[in-house]
Coordinates of C-alpha atoms in Angstrom, one line a residue:
Chain C
M1 CA -76.5 -91.0 26.5
M2 CA -73.2 -91.6 28.4
D3 CA -73.4 -93.2 31.9
E4 CA -70.7 -93.1 34.6
H5 CA -69.1 -96.3 33.4
E6 CA -69.0 -95.3 29.8
R7 CA -65.7 -94.5 28.3
P8 CA -64.9 -90.9 27.6
P9 CA -64.8 -89.9 23.9
V10 CA -61.0 -89.7 24.0
F11 CA -58.1 -91.6 25.6
G12 CA -60.2 -94.8 26.2
S13 CA -60.6 -94.5 30.0
W14 CA -61.2 -91.8 32.6
R15 CA -57.9 -92.5 34.3
R16 CA -56.0 -92.0 31.1
L17 CA -57.9 -88.8 30.4
Y18 CA -57.0 -87.5 33.9
T19 CA -53.4 -88.4 33.3
A20 CA -53.5 -86.6 29.9
V21 CA -54.8 -83.4 31.7
V22 CA -52.0 -83.5 34.2
I23 CA -49.4 -83.9 31.4
Y24 CA -51.1 -81.0 29.6
L25 CA -50.8 -78.8 32.7
A26 CA -47.1 -79.7 33.1
A27 CA -46.6 -78.9 29.4
V28 CA -48.4 -75.6 29.8
I29 CA -46.2 -74.6 32.8
V30 CA -43.1 -75.6 30.9
L31 CA -44.2 -73.6 27.8
F32 CA -45.0 -70.5 29.9
T33 CA -41.6 -70.8 31.6
V34 CA -39.9 -70.9 28.2
F35 CA -42.1 -68.0 27.0
T36 CA -41.1 -66.0 30.0
K37 CA -37.4 -66.8 29.6
V38 CA -37.4 -66.0 25.8
F39 CA -39.5 -62.8 25.8
N40 CA -39.5 -61.2 29.3
R41 CA -36.4 -59.1 30.1
Chain L
M1 CA -70.8 -45.1 20.5
T2 CA -72.0 -45.0 16.9
P3 CA -75.4 -46.2 15.7
L4 CA -73.7 -49.4 14.4
D5 CA -72.3 -50.0 17.9
W6 CA -75.8 -49.5 19.4
F7 CA -77.2 -51.9 16.8
V8 CA -74.7 -54.6 17.6
L9 CA -75.1 -54.1 21.4
A10 CA -78.9 -54.1 21.4
G11 CA -79.1 -56.9 18.8
S12 CA -76.8 -59.1 20.9
L13 CA -78.7 -58.5 24.2
A14 CA -82.1 -59.0 22.6
G15 CA -80.9 -62.2 20.9
I16 CA -79.5 -63.5 24.2
V17 CA -82.8 -62.8 26.1
L18 CA -85.0 -64.3 23.4
Y19 CA -82.9 -67.3 23.1
G20 CA -83.0 -67.8 26.9
L21 CA -86.7 -67.4 27.0
W22 CA -87.1 -69.9 24.2
R23 CA -84.7 -72.5 25.7
G24 CA -86.3 -72.1 29.2
R25 CA -89.8 -72.9 28.0
G26 CA -91.3 -76.0 29.5
S27 CA -89.6 -75.6 32.9
D28 CA -92.9 -76.6 34.6
T29 CA -91.6 -78.8 37.5
T30 CA -89.1 -78.0 40.3
Q31 CA -86.7 -80.5 38.9
K32 CA -86.9 -79.0 35.4
Y33 CA -86.7 -75.5 36.8
L34 CA -83.7 -76.0 39.2
L35 CA -81.9 -78.9 37.4
A36 CA -83.1 -78.7 33.8
G37 CA -84.6 -82.1 34.2
K38 CA -81.0 -83.4 34.1
T39 CA -80.9 -83.2 30.4
M40 CA -77.9 -80.9 29.7
P41 CA -75.2 -82.0 27.3
W42 CA -71.5 -81.6 28.4
Y43 CA -70.7 -78.8 26.0
A44 CA -73.6 -76.6 27.3
M45 CA -72.5 -77.2 30.9
A46 CA -68.8 -76.6 30.0
L47 CA -69.4 -73.2 28.5
S48 CA -71.9 -72.3 31.3
I49 CA -69.3 -73.1 34.0
M50 CA -66.8 -71.0 32.1
A51 CA -69.2 -68.1 31.6
T52 CA -70.3 -68.1 35.2
Q53 CA -66.7 -67.7 36.3
A54 CA -65.9 -65.0 33.8
S55 CA -67.7 -61.9 35.3
A56 CA -67.6 -58.5 33.6
I57 CA -65.1 -57.1 36.1
T58 CA -62.8 -60.0 35.4
F59 CA -63.1 -59.3 31.7
I60 CA -62.4 -55.6 32.2
S61 CA -59.8 -55.7 34.9
T62 CA -57.8 -58.8 33.8
T63 CA -56.6 -56.9 30.7
G64 CA -55.8 -53.9 32.9
Q65 CA -53.9 -56.1 35.3
S66 CA -51.7 -57.3 32.5
Y67 CA -51.2 -53.7 31.4
V68 CA -49.7 -52.7 34.8
D69 CA -48.4 -56.0 36.2
G70 CA -47.8 -58.3 33.2
M71 CA -49.3 -61.8 32.5
R72 CA -48.3 -63.5 35.8
F73 CA -51.9 -63.4 36.9
V74 CA -52.4 -66.5 34.7
Q75 CA -50.7 -68.6 37.3
F76 CA -53.7 -68.1 39.5
Y77 CA -55.3 -70.8 37.3
F78 CA -52.5 -73.4 37.4
G79 CA -54.3 -75.3 40.1
L80 CA -57.6 -75.4 38.3
P81 CA -57.0 -78.5 36.1
L82 CA -55.9 -80.5 39.2
A83 CA -59.0 -79.3 41.1
M84 CA -61.2 -80.3 38.1
I85 CA -59.7 -83.8 38.0
I86 CA -60.4 -84.3 41.7
I87 CA -64.0 -82.9 41.3
A88 CA -64.7 -85.0 38.2
A89 CA -63.3 -88.2 39.8
Y90 CA -64.8 -87.9 43.3
V91 CA -67.2 -85.0 43.8
A92 CA -69.4 -84.9 40.7
P93 CA -70.3 -88.6 40.8
K94 CA -71.3 -88.4 44.4
F95 CA -73.5 -85.3 44.0
H96 CA -75.0 -86.7 40.8
S97 CA -75.8 -90.2 42.0
S98 CA -77.2 -88.9 45.3
G99 CA -79.9 -87.0 43.4
V100 CA -79.5 -83.8 45.4
Y101 CA -80.5 -80.3 44.3
T102 CA -77.8 -78.5 46.2
A103 CA -74.3 -79.3 47.4
Y104 CA -75.5 -78.5 51.0
E105 CA -78.3 -81.0 50.8
Y106 CA -75.6 -83.7 50.5
L107 CA -74.1 -82.5 53.9
E108 CA -77.3 -83.4 55.8
R109 CA -77.2 -86.9 54.3
R110 CA -73.6 -87.3 55.3
F111 CA -73.6 -85.4 58.6
D112 CA -76.6 -83.7 60.0
A113 CA -79.2 -80.8 59.5
R114 CA -77.1 -78.4 61.6
T115 CA -74.0 -78.7 59.4
R116 CA -76.2 -78.3 56.3
A117 CA -77.9 -75.2 57.8
L118 CA -74.6 -73.6 58.8
V119 CA -73.0 -74.1 55.4
S120 CA -76.1 -73.0 53.5
V121 CA -76.2 -69.7 55.6
V122 CA -72.5 -69.2 54.9
F123 CA -73.2 -69.6 51.1
L124 CA -76.2 -67.2 51.2
I125 CA -74.2 -64.5 53.0
Q126 CA -71.2 -64.8 50.8
R127 CA -73.0 -65.0 47.4
G128 CA -75.6 -62.5 48.6
L129 CA -72.9 -60.0 49.2
A130 CA -71.2 -60.8 45.9
V131 CA -74.2 -60.6 43.6
G132 CA -74.8 -56.9 44.0
V133 CA -71.2 -56.2 43.4
A134 CA -71.2 -58.4 40.3
L135 CA -74.0 -56.2 38.9
S136 CA -72.6 -52.8 40.1
A137 CA -68.9 -53.2 39.1
P138 CA -69.4 -53.0 35.3
A139 CA -72.1 -50.3 35.8
L140 CA -69.6 -48.2 37.7
V141 CA -67.0 -48.4 35.0
L142 CA -69.5 -47.8 32.1
T143 CA -70.9 -44.8 34.0
V144 CA -67.5 -43.2 34.4
L145 CA -66.3 -43.9 30.8
M146 CA -69.5 -43.7 28.8
G147 CA -71.5 -41.3 30.9
W148 CA -74.3 -43.8 31.2
P149 CA -76.3 -43.3 34.5
S150 CA -75.4 -46.2 36.7
E151 CA -79.0 -46.6 37.7
W152 CA -80.0 -47.3 34.1
T153 CA -77.0 -49.7 33.4
T154 CA -77.8 -51.6 36.6
L155 CA -81.5 -51.7 35.9
L156 CA -81.0 -52.7 32.3
M157 CA -78.7 -55.6 33.1
G158 CA -80.7 -56.6 36.2
L159 CA -84.1 -56.7 34.6
T160 CA -82.8 -58.5 31.5
V161 CA -81.3 -61.2 33.7
I162 CA -84.3 -61.5 36.0
G163 CA -86.6 -61.8 33.0
Y164 CA -85.1 -64.9 31.5
T165 CA -83.9 -66.5 34.8
V166 CA -87.3 -66.3 36.5
S167 CA -89.1 -67.5 33.4
G168 CA -86.8 -70.4 32.3
G169 CA -84.8 -71.4 35.4
I170 CA -81.5 -73.1 35.0
A171 CA -82.2 -74.3 31.4
A172 CA -82.5 -70.6 30.4
V173 CA -79.4 -69.7 32.4
T174 CA -77.2 -72.5 31.0
W175 CA -78.2 -71.9 27.3
T176 CA -77.8 -68.1 27.6
D177 CA -74.4 -68.7 29.3
F178 CA -73.5 -70.8 26.2
V179 CA -74.3 -68.0 23.9
Q180 CA -72.8 -65.4 26.2
M181 CA -69.6 -67.3 26.2
L182 CA -69.5 -67.3 22.4
V183 CA -70.2 -63.5 22.3
M184 CA -67.3 -63.0 24.9
T185 CA -64.9 -65.1 22.8
L186 CA -65.9 -63.2 19.7
G187 CA -65.3 -59.9 21.6
L188 CA -61.9 -61.1 22.8
F189 CA -60.7 -62.0 19.3
A190 CA -61.9 -58.7 18.0
A191 CA -60.1 -56.9 20.8
L192 CA -56.8 -58.7 20.1
A193 CA -57.0 -58.3 16.4
T194 CA -57.7 -54.5 16.7
A195 CA -55.0 -54.0 19.3
L196 CA -52.4 -55.6 16.9
W197 CA -53.8 -53.8 13.9
L198 CA -53.6 -50.4 15.6
S199 CA -50.0 -51.0 16.8
P200 CA -47.3 -49.5 14.5
V201 CA -45.1 -52.6 15.1
D202 CA -45.6 -56.2 13.9
L203 CA -46.2 -59.1 16.3
G204 CA -42.4 -59.7 16.8
G205 CA -41.9 -56.0 17.6
A206 CA -44.9 -56.0 20.0
L207 CA -43.5 -59.0 21.8
Q208 CA -40.1 -57.3 22.1
V209 CA -41.7 -54.1 23.6
A210 CA -44.0 -56.0 26.0
G211 CA -41.0 -58.2 27.0
A212 CA -38.8 -55.2 27.7
A213 CA -41.5 -53.8 30.0
G214 CA -41.7 -57.1 31.9
R215 CA -45.3 -57.8 30.8
L216 CA -44.6 -61.2 29.3
N217 CA -44.1 -63.2 32.6
P218 CA -46.7 -66.0 32.7
A219 CA -44.4 -68.2 34.8
V220 CA -42.6 -66.9 37.9
W221 CA -40.9 -69.6 40.0
T222 CA -39.9 -67.4 43.1
F223 CA -41.5 -68.9 46.2
D224 CA -43.0 -66.1 48.4
L225 CA -46.0 -66.6 50.7
N226 CA -46.7 -62.8 50.5
D227 CA -46.6 -62.7 46.7
R228 CA -50.0 -63.4 45.1
Y229 CA -49.0 -64.8 41.8
N230 CA -46.3 -67.3 41.3
V231 CA -46.2 -71.0 40.1
W232 CA -46.4 -72.3 43.7
S233 CA -49.3 -70.2 44.9
G234 CA -51.0 -70.8 41.6
V235 CA -50.7 -74.6 41.7
I236 CA -51.3 -75.1 45.5
G237 CA -53.4 -72.1 46.5
G238 CA -55.1 -72.0 43.1
M239 CA -56.0 -75.7 43.4
F240 CA -57.6 -75.2 46.8
L241 CA -59.5 -72.1 45.6
A242 CA -60.7 -73.9 42.5
L243 CA -61.7 -76.9 44.6
A244 CA -63.8 -74.7 46.8
Y245 CA -65.3 -72.7 44.0
F246 CA -66.2 -75.5 41.6
G247 CA -66.7 -78.2 44.2
C248 CA -68.6 -76.4 47.0
D249 CA -70.1 -73.2 45.6
Q250 CA -73.7 -73.9 44.5
S251 CA -73.4 -71.3 41.7
Q252 CA -71.0 -73.8 40.0
V253 CA -72.2 -77.1 41.4
Q254 CA -75.7 -76.5 40.0
R255 CA -74.2 -76.2 36.5
Y256 CA -72.9 -79.8 36.5
L257 CA -75.8 -81.2 38.5
T258 CA -78.0 -80.6 35.4
G259 CA -76.0 -83.0 33.2
K260 CA -77.6 -85.9 31.3
S261 CA -75.3 -88.3 33.1
I262 CA -72.2 -88.3 35.3
A263 CA -70.0 -88.7 32.2
H264 CA -71.4 -85.5 30.7
A265 CA -70.8 -83.7 34.0
K266 CA -67.2 -85.0 34.1
L267 CA -66.5 -83.9 30.5
S268 CA -67.9 -80.4 31.2
L269 CA -65.4 -80.1 34.1
L270 CA -62.5 -81.5 32.1
F271 CA -63.2 -79.1 29.3
N272 CA -62.6 -76.3 31.7
A273 CA -59.5 -78.0 33.0
V274 CA -58.0 -77.7 29.5
A275 CA -59.6 -74.5 28.2
K276 CA -59.4 -72.1 31.1
I277 CA -55.6 -71.4 31.2
P278 CA -55.4 -70.6 27.4
M279 CA -58.4 -68.4 27.7
Q280 CA -56.9 -66.4 30.6
F281 CA -53.5 -66.3 28.8
F282 CA -55.4 -64.8 25.8
I283 CA -57.1 -62.1 27.8
L284 CA -53.9 -61.2 29.5
F285 CA -52.1 -61.1 26.2
I286 CA -54.6 -58.6 25.0
G287 CA -53.7 -56.4 28.0
A288 CA -50.0 -56.7 27.1
M289 CA -50.8 -55.7 23.5
V290 CA -52.8 -52.7 24.8
F291 CA -49.6 -51.7 26.7
V292 CA -47.7 -51.9 23.4
F293 CA -50.3 -49.7 21.7
F294 CA -49.9 -47.1 24.5
T295 CA -46.1 -47.2 24.1
F296 CA -46.5 -45.6 20.7
T297 CA -49.7 -43.6 21.3
K298 CA -49.7 -41.3 24.3
P299 CA -52.0 -42.6 27.1
P300 CA -53.8 -40.3 29.5
V301 CA -51.9 -39.7 32.7
L302 CA -54.7 -41.4 34.6
F303 CA -57.2 -43.7 32.9
D304 CA -60.1 -43.0 35.3
P305 CA -61.6 -39.8 33.8
G306 CA -63.1 -38.7 37.1
V307 CA -59.8 -38.8 39.0
Q308 CA -58.0 -37.3 35.9
A309 CA -60.4 -34.4 35.9
K310 CA -59.8 -33.8 39.6
A311 CA -56.1 -33.9 39.2
E312 CA -56.3 -31.4 36.3
Q313 CA -58.0 -28.9 38.7
A314 CA -55.2 -29.1 41.2
A315 CA -52.3 -26.7 41.4
G316 CA -49.1 -28.3 40.1
Y317 CA -50.7 -30.6 37.7
E318 CA -49.1 -29.0 34.6
A319 CA -45.6 -29.8 36.0
V320 CA -46.6 -33.4 36.6
E321 CA -48.1 -33.7 33.1
R322 CA -44.8 -32.3 31.6
E323 CA -42.9 -34.9 33.6
F324 CA -45.3 -37.6 32.4
D325 CA -45.0 -36.5 28.7
A326 CA -41.2 -36.4 28.9
A327 CA -41.1 -39.9 30.4
W328 CA -43.5 -41.3 27.8
S329 CA -41.4 -39.7 25.0
A330 CA -38.2 -41.3 26.5
R331 CA -40.0 -44.7 26.7
K332 CA -41.2 -44.5 23.1
A333 CA -37.7 -43.6 21.9
A334 CA -36.3 -46.6 23.9
A335 CA -39.0 -48.9 22.5
E336 CA -38.1 -47.8 18.9
A337 CA -34.4 -48.5 19.5
L338 CA -35.0 -52.0 21.0
P339 CA -33.1 -54.4 21.5
G340 CA -30.4 -53.0 23.6
T341 CA -32.3 -50.2 25.3
E342 CA -34.2 -52.2 27.9
A343 CA -32.6 -50.3 30.8
Q344 CA -33.7 -46.9 29.4
F345 CA -37.1 -48.3 28.7
K346 CA -37.5 -49.5 32.3
A347 CA -36.2 -46.2 33.7
A348 CA -38.7 -44.2 31.6
Q349 CA -41.5 -46.6 32.6
Q350 CA -40.6 -46.0 36.3
A351 CA -40.7 -42.2 35.7
M352 CA -44.1 -42.5 34.1
D353 CA -45.4 -44.5 37.1
E354 CA -44.0 -41.9 39.5
A355 CA -45.7 -39.1 37.5
R356 CA -49.0 -41.1 37.6
G357 CA -48.6 -41.5 41.4
K358 CA -48.1 -37.7 41.8
A359 CA -51.2 -36.9 39.6
A360 CA -53.3 -39.3 41.7
A361 CA -52.0 -37.7 44.9
L362 CA -53.0 -34.3 43.5
A363 CA -56.5 -35.7 43.1
G364 CA -56.4 -36.9 46.7
Q365 CA -56.2 -40.5 45.7
E366 CA -53.3 -42.1 47.6
G367 CA -52.8 -45.8 46.7
F368 CA -54.8 -45.1 43.5
N369 CA -55.6 -48.0 41.1
D370 CA -57.1 -47.4 37.7
T371 CA -56.7 -50.9 36.3
N372 CA -60.4 -51.3 35.6
Y373 CA -60.4 -48.3 33.3
I374 CA -57.5 -49.1 31.0
F375 CA -59.1 -51.6 28.6
L376 CA -62.4 -49.8 28.2
S377 CA -60.6 -46.5 27.7
F378 CA -58.7 -48.2 24.9
V379 CA -61.9 -49.7 23.5
T380 CA -64.0 -46.5 23.5
K381 CA -61.3 -44.2 22.2
Y382 CA -59.5 -46.2 19.6
M383 CA -61.6 -49.1 18.4
P384 CA -63.5 -48.9 15.1
A385 CA -67.3 -48.7 14.9
G386 CA -69.0 -52.0 15.4
V387 CA -66.2 -53.5 17.4
V388 CA -67.0 -51.2 20.3
G389 CA -70.6 -52.4 20.3
L390 CA -69.4 -56.1 20.1
I391 CA -67.0 -55.6 23.1
M392 CA -69.7 -53.8 25.1
A393 CA -72.0 -56.7 24.3
A394 CA -69.3 -59.1 25.5
I395 CA -69.0 -57.2 28.8
F396 CA -72.7 -57.2 29.3
A397 CA -72.8 -60.9 28.5
A398 CA -70.0 -61.6 31.0
A399 CA -71.9 -59.7 33.7
M400 CA -75.3 -61.3 32.9
S401 CA -73.9 -64.9 32.8
T402 CA -72.4 -64.5 36.3
I403 CA -75.5 -62.7 37.8
S404 CA -78.0 -65.2 36.4
A405 CA -76.1 -68.2 37.8
E406 CA -75.8 -66.4 41.1
I407 CA -79.4 -65.5 41.5
N408 CA -80.4 -69.0 40.3
S409 CA -78.2 -70.7 42.8
L410 CA -79.2 -68.3 45.7
A411 CA -82.9 -69.1 44.9
T412 CA -82.2 -72.8 44.8
V413 CA -80.5 -72.8 48.2
S414 CA -83.2 -70.5 49.7
V415 CA -86.0 -72.9 48.6
V416 CA -84.4 -76.3 48.9
D417 CA -82.1 -75.8 52.0
V418 CA -84.2 -73.3 53.9
Y419 CA -87.8 -73.0 52.8
R420 CA -88.5 -76.7 52.0
R421 CA -86.3 -78.0 54.8
H422 CA -87.3 -75.7 57.7
I423 CA -90.4 -73.6 56.8
K424 CA -92.8 -75.5 54.6
K425 CA -91.9 -79.2 54.6
Q426 CA -95.0 -80.8 53.0
A427 CA -96.2 -79.1 49.9
D428 CA -96.8 -80.1 46.3
D429 CA -94.3 -79.6 43.5
R430 CA -96.3 -76.7 42.0
H431 CA -95.9 -74.8 45.3
Y432 CA -92.1 -75.3 45.3
L433 CA -91.9 -74.3 41.7
W434 CA -93.8 -71.1 42.5
A435 CA -91.5 -70.5 45.5
S436 CA -88.5 -71.0 43.3
R437 CA -89.7 -68.4 40.8
W438 CA -90.4 -65.9 43.5
A439 CA -87.1 -66.6 45.2
T440 CA -85.3 -66.0 41.9
A441 CA -87.2 -62.7 41.4
F442 CA -86.4 -61.7 45.0
W443 CA -82.6 -62.3 44.6
G444 CA -82.6 -60.5 41.3
A445 CA -84.4 -57.5 42.9
Y446 CA -82.0 -57.7 45.8
A447 CA -79.0 -57.7 43.4
V448 CA -80.4 -54.5 41.7
V449 CA -81.0 -52.7 45.0
T450 CA -77.7 -53.7 46.6
A451 CA -75.9 -52.8 43.4
R452 CA -77.1 -49.3 43.9
Y453 CA -75.4 -49.1 47.3
A454 CA -72.3 -50.9 46.0
T455 CA -72.0 -48.3 43.2
N456 CA -71.9 -45.5 45.8
L457 CA -69.4 -47.4 48.0
G458 CA -66.4 -48.2 45.7
S459 CA -64.5 -49.8 48.5
L460 CA -67.2 -52.4 49.0
I461 CA -65.9 -54.3 46.0
E462 CA -62.6 -54.9 47.8
A463 CA -64.5 -55.7 51.0
V464 CA -66.6 -58.4 49.2
N465 CA -63.7 -60.0 47.5
M466 CA -62.0 -60.2 50.8
L467 CA -65.1 -61.6 52.5
G468 CA -65.4 -64.3 49.7
S469 CA -61.9 -65.5 50.4
L470 CA -62.7 -65.7 54.1
F471 CA -65.3 -68.4 53.6
Y472 CA -64.1 -70.8 50.9
G473 CA -61.6 -72.6 53.2
G474 CA -64.3 -73.6 55.6
L475 CA -66.6 -74.8 52.8
L476 CA -63.9 -76.8 51.2
G477 CA -62.8 -78.4 54.6
V478 CA -66.3 -79.6 55.4
F479 CA -66.8 -81.2 51.9
A480 CA -63.4 -82.8 52.2
L481 CA -64.5 -84.4 55.5
A482 CA -67.7 -85.5 53.8
F483 CA -66.0 -87.2 50.9
F484 CA -62.8 -88.5 52.2
F485 CA -63.2 -89.0 56.0
P486 CA -65.9 -91.6 56.6
K487 CA -65.4 -91.7 60.3
V488 CA -65.9 -88.0 60.9
T489 CA -69.2 -87.2 62.7
G490 CA -71.7 -84.4 62.4
R491 CA -70.4 -82.7 65.5
G492 CA -66.8 -82.9 64.2
A493 CA -67.8 -81.4 60.9
F494 CA -69.8 -78.6 62.5
Y495 CA -67.1 -77.5 65.0
G496 CA -64.5 -78.1 62.4
V497 CA -66.1 -75.5 60.2
L498 CA -66.2 -73.0 63.1
C499 CA -62.5 -73.6 64.0
G500 CA -61.5 -73.4 60.3
E501 CA -63.2 -70.0 59.9
A502 CA -61.6 -68.8 63.1
A503 CA -58.2 -69.8 61.7
I504 CA -58.9 -68.0 58.4
F505 CA -59.9 -64.8 60.2
A506 CA -56.9 -64.9 62.5
T507 CA -54.7 -65.4 59.4
R508 CA -56.4 -62.5 57.5
F509 CA -56.2 -60.0 60.4
G510 CA -53.0 -61.2 62.1
T511 CA -50.6 -61.9 59.3
E512 CA -49.5 -60.7 55.9
I513 CA -50.1 -64.0 54.2
T514 CA -51.9 -63.5 50.8
F515 CA -55.5 -64.6 50.3
L516 CA -54.8 -67.6 48.1
W517 CA -53.4 -69.4 51.1
F518 CA -56.5 -68.8 53.3
N519 CA -58.2 -71.7 51.6
V520 CA -55.3 -74.1 52.3
I521 CA -55.1 -73.0 55.9
G522 CA -58.9 -73.0 56.5
C523 CA -59.4 -76.4 54.8
M524 CA -56.5 -78.0 56.8
V525 CA -57.8 -76.7 60.1
V526 CA -61.4 -77.9 59.4
I527 CA -60.1 -81.4 58.5
A528 CA -57.7 -81.6 61.6
T529 CA -60.4 -80.3 64.0
G530 CA -63.1 -82.4 62.5
V531 CA -61.0 -85.6 62.7
L532 CA -59.8 -84.9 66.3
I533 CA -63.3 -84.0 67.6
S534 CA -64.8 -87.1 65.9
A535 CA -62.1 -89.3 67.4
A536 CA -62.6 -87.8 70.9
E537 CA -66.4 -88.4 70.5
R538 CA -65.9 -92.0 69.5
R539 CA -63.5 -92.6 72.4
A540 CA -66.0 -91.0 74.8
R541 CA -68.7 -93.4 73.6
T542 CA -66.5 -96.4 74.0
P543 CA -67.3 -98.1 77.4

C-alpha cells in the first residue's frame, strides 16, 4: 500500500511527475496546433 | 435493432449490474457504504472519475458537436491537467488526511457550520437538478430515434442504477464505473473503425475532406471572451471549471476519498490529467469521420426525425429538399476533386446549412439544433448488427455511471451534512447505514420522477446546464479560501460565497461573457470579498 510520502511508480517524485504532466500538456497543445495547421483549411 | 444487438445490449447491462452487486457485497458499515472502507486502488478510482464525467449526452452530443463545429471543443479540457495537479498536490491530501466523508464537512472544520450548510444546500440544488436531466437526456434521444417509450427507457436505466447503488454503495458504483468505462471505450473504438470502414476514402482522404470542411481544428489561438472554445478559454476557464468540478463537487470528490491511500488518490487524478484529452480528441475525431461519411452518403436534411417529419408536412419543403440535394451533390463533387476545391466545398457546405435552416423554420423550429441526433442516426442506420448493440450498451453505461455517482453523492451529503449534522446527531452506525440506503433510494426515485418532467420540457436541459455553471465559481472560491487563505474567517467565507454568486448572476444576465469565465469571475470575487471581510473583522476586534 502506498502512503502519501511514498514515491509515485514513475518519475521518482511527485514534483517530477507534476512537471511531466505540465510538459505533456504543452506537448499536446503544440501537437494539436500543428495538426490544425496541417489538416484544417 | 437485430436480435444480436439486443443480446449484446442485454448481456452488457446484466453483466454490469451483477458485477456491481457482487463487488458491493459486504458494505455493512457507513464507512464501507459511503467510502468503500478506503480500500480502492488507483486504477478503479481513475476510471470511475472518468466514467462519472462522461455522461450519455456527452457521448452522444460530443460526436455531433464535432460534426457541425469541428474538434475545437477538445480545448475545453486543456485546463484539466493543471487542475488535476493542483487537486492532487493540495486538495486530495487535505480531504484524505482529515478523514471527512464529504468535501463540505471539511468546510465546517475550517470555517463554521453555517458555511458548510450553505455550500451543502448549493450542491444539493445543483446536483438535484442535474440528476433528472442526466437520466432523461439519453432517454429523449433514444425515444425519438428508436421509438422506445421514454418512460420505459428512463425506468430501465433508473431501476438498474438504483438496484446496485442502494445495495452496494460506493464500492458497487466505483467498480461498475470501471466496467462501464471499458464498455464505453470498446464502443468508441467500434464506432471509429466502422465509420472509417464505411467511408469510400482512406484515412488520408478522410483527413483531407474533414480538413477542407474546417472540422480538424483542435487548437484555435484567437482570444475572444465571447467565444466558448479556444486555447485561452480552455486553459484558464477550463482549469477553473475542472478545479470546481473535481475539487469541490461531491460526486467527484467522493471517488478519490475512497482511495487506499493519498498516493492512490493522487495517481487516480493524474491518470485523468493524462488520459482525458486524448479520449475527448478520439470522440471528436469520430464525429469528424461521421461528417466524412455523410459527405459521400446523403444525410437527412434534419437529423431529428420528429422535426424532419414536421418539416415534410409543410408547404415549400420539396423546394428546400431540392436545394439541399443540389448543395450536397456539389459538396460531394468538390470533396472528390480535393485538393484545390476547398472554396467550392465550403460554399456548398454553406448552402446545405442554409437549406437545413429553412427546413427547420418550416417545422417552426427557429434556432434549431439537432447535434444530439447525428451520431445515433449514423449508428442506427448504417452500423452492422452487433456493433449497434455495443454502442447502445456504451451509451447506457455512460448514463448509468454518471447517475449512480450522482445519487450516491447526493445521498452522502443528505445523510452526512444534513441528517447526521442537523436532524439526528446521536445514533449508531447501523442507523446511519440504513439512512444512507434510504437516501440513495430516495434520490434514485427522485431522478426517475424528475426525468419524466425533464423529458417533457426539452429546454430544461439548457436551463440546468446554465444553472450548473452559475454555482461552481462560488464553490471553488470558498474551497480556495479554505485551503490557501489561513486568515480568512467563517464570516468572510460565508459572505464571500454570497457576493461571488451575486457577481456570477450579474455576469450571466448582464453581459455576453461565455459561461467558462463565470467560474473565474465567481471564484475571484469570493476570494476578494472573503479576504476583505476577514481583514475588516480582525481590525474591528483589535483594541
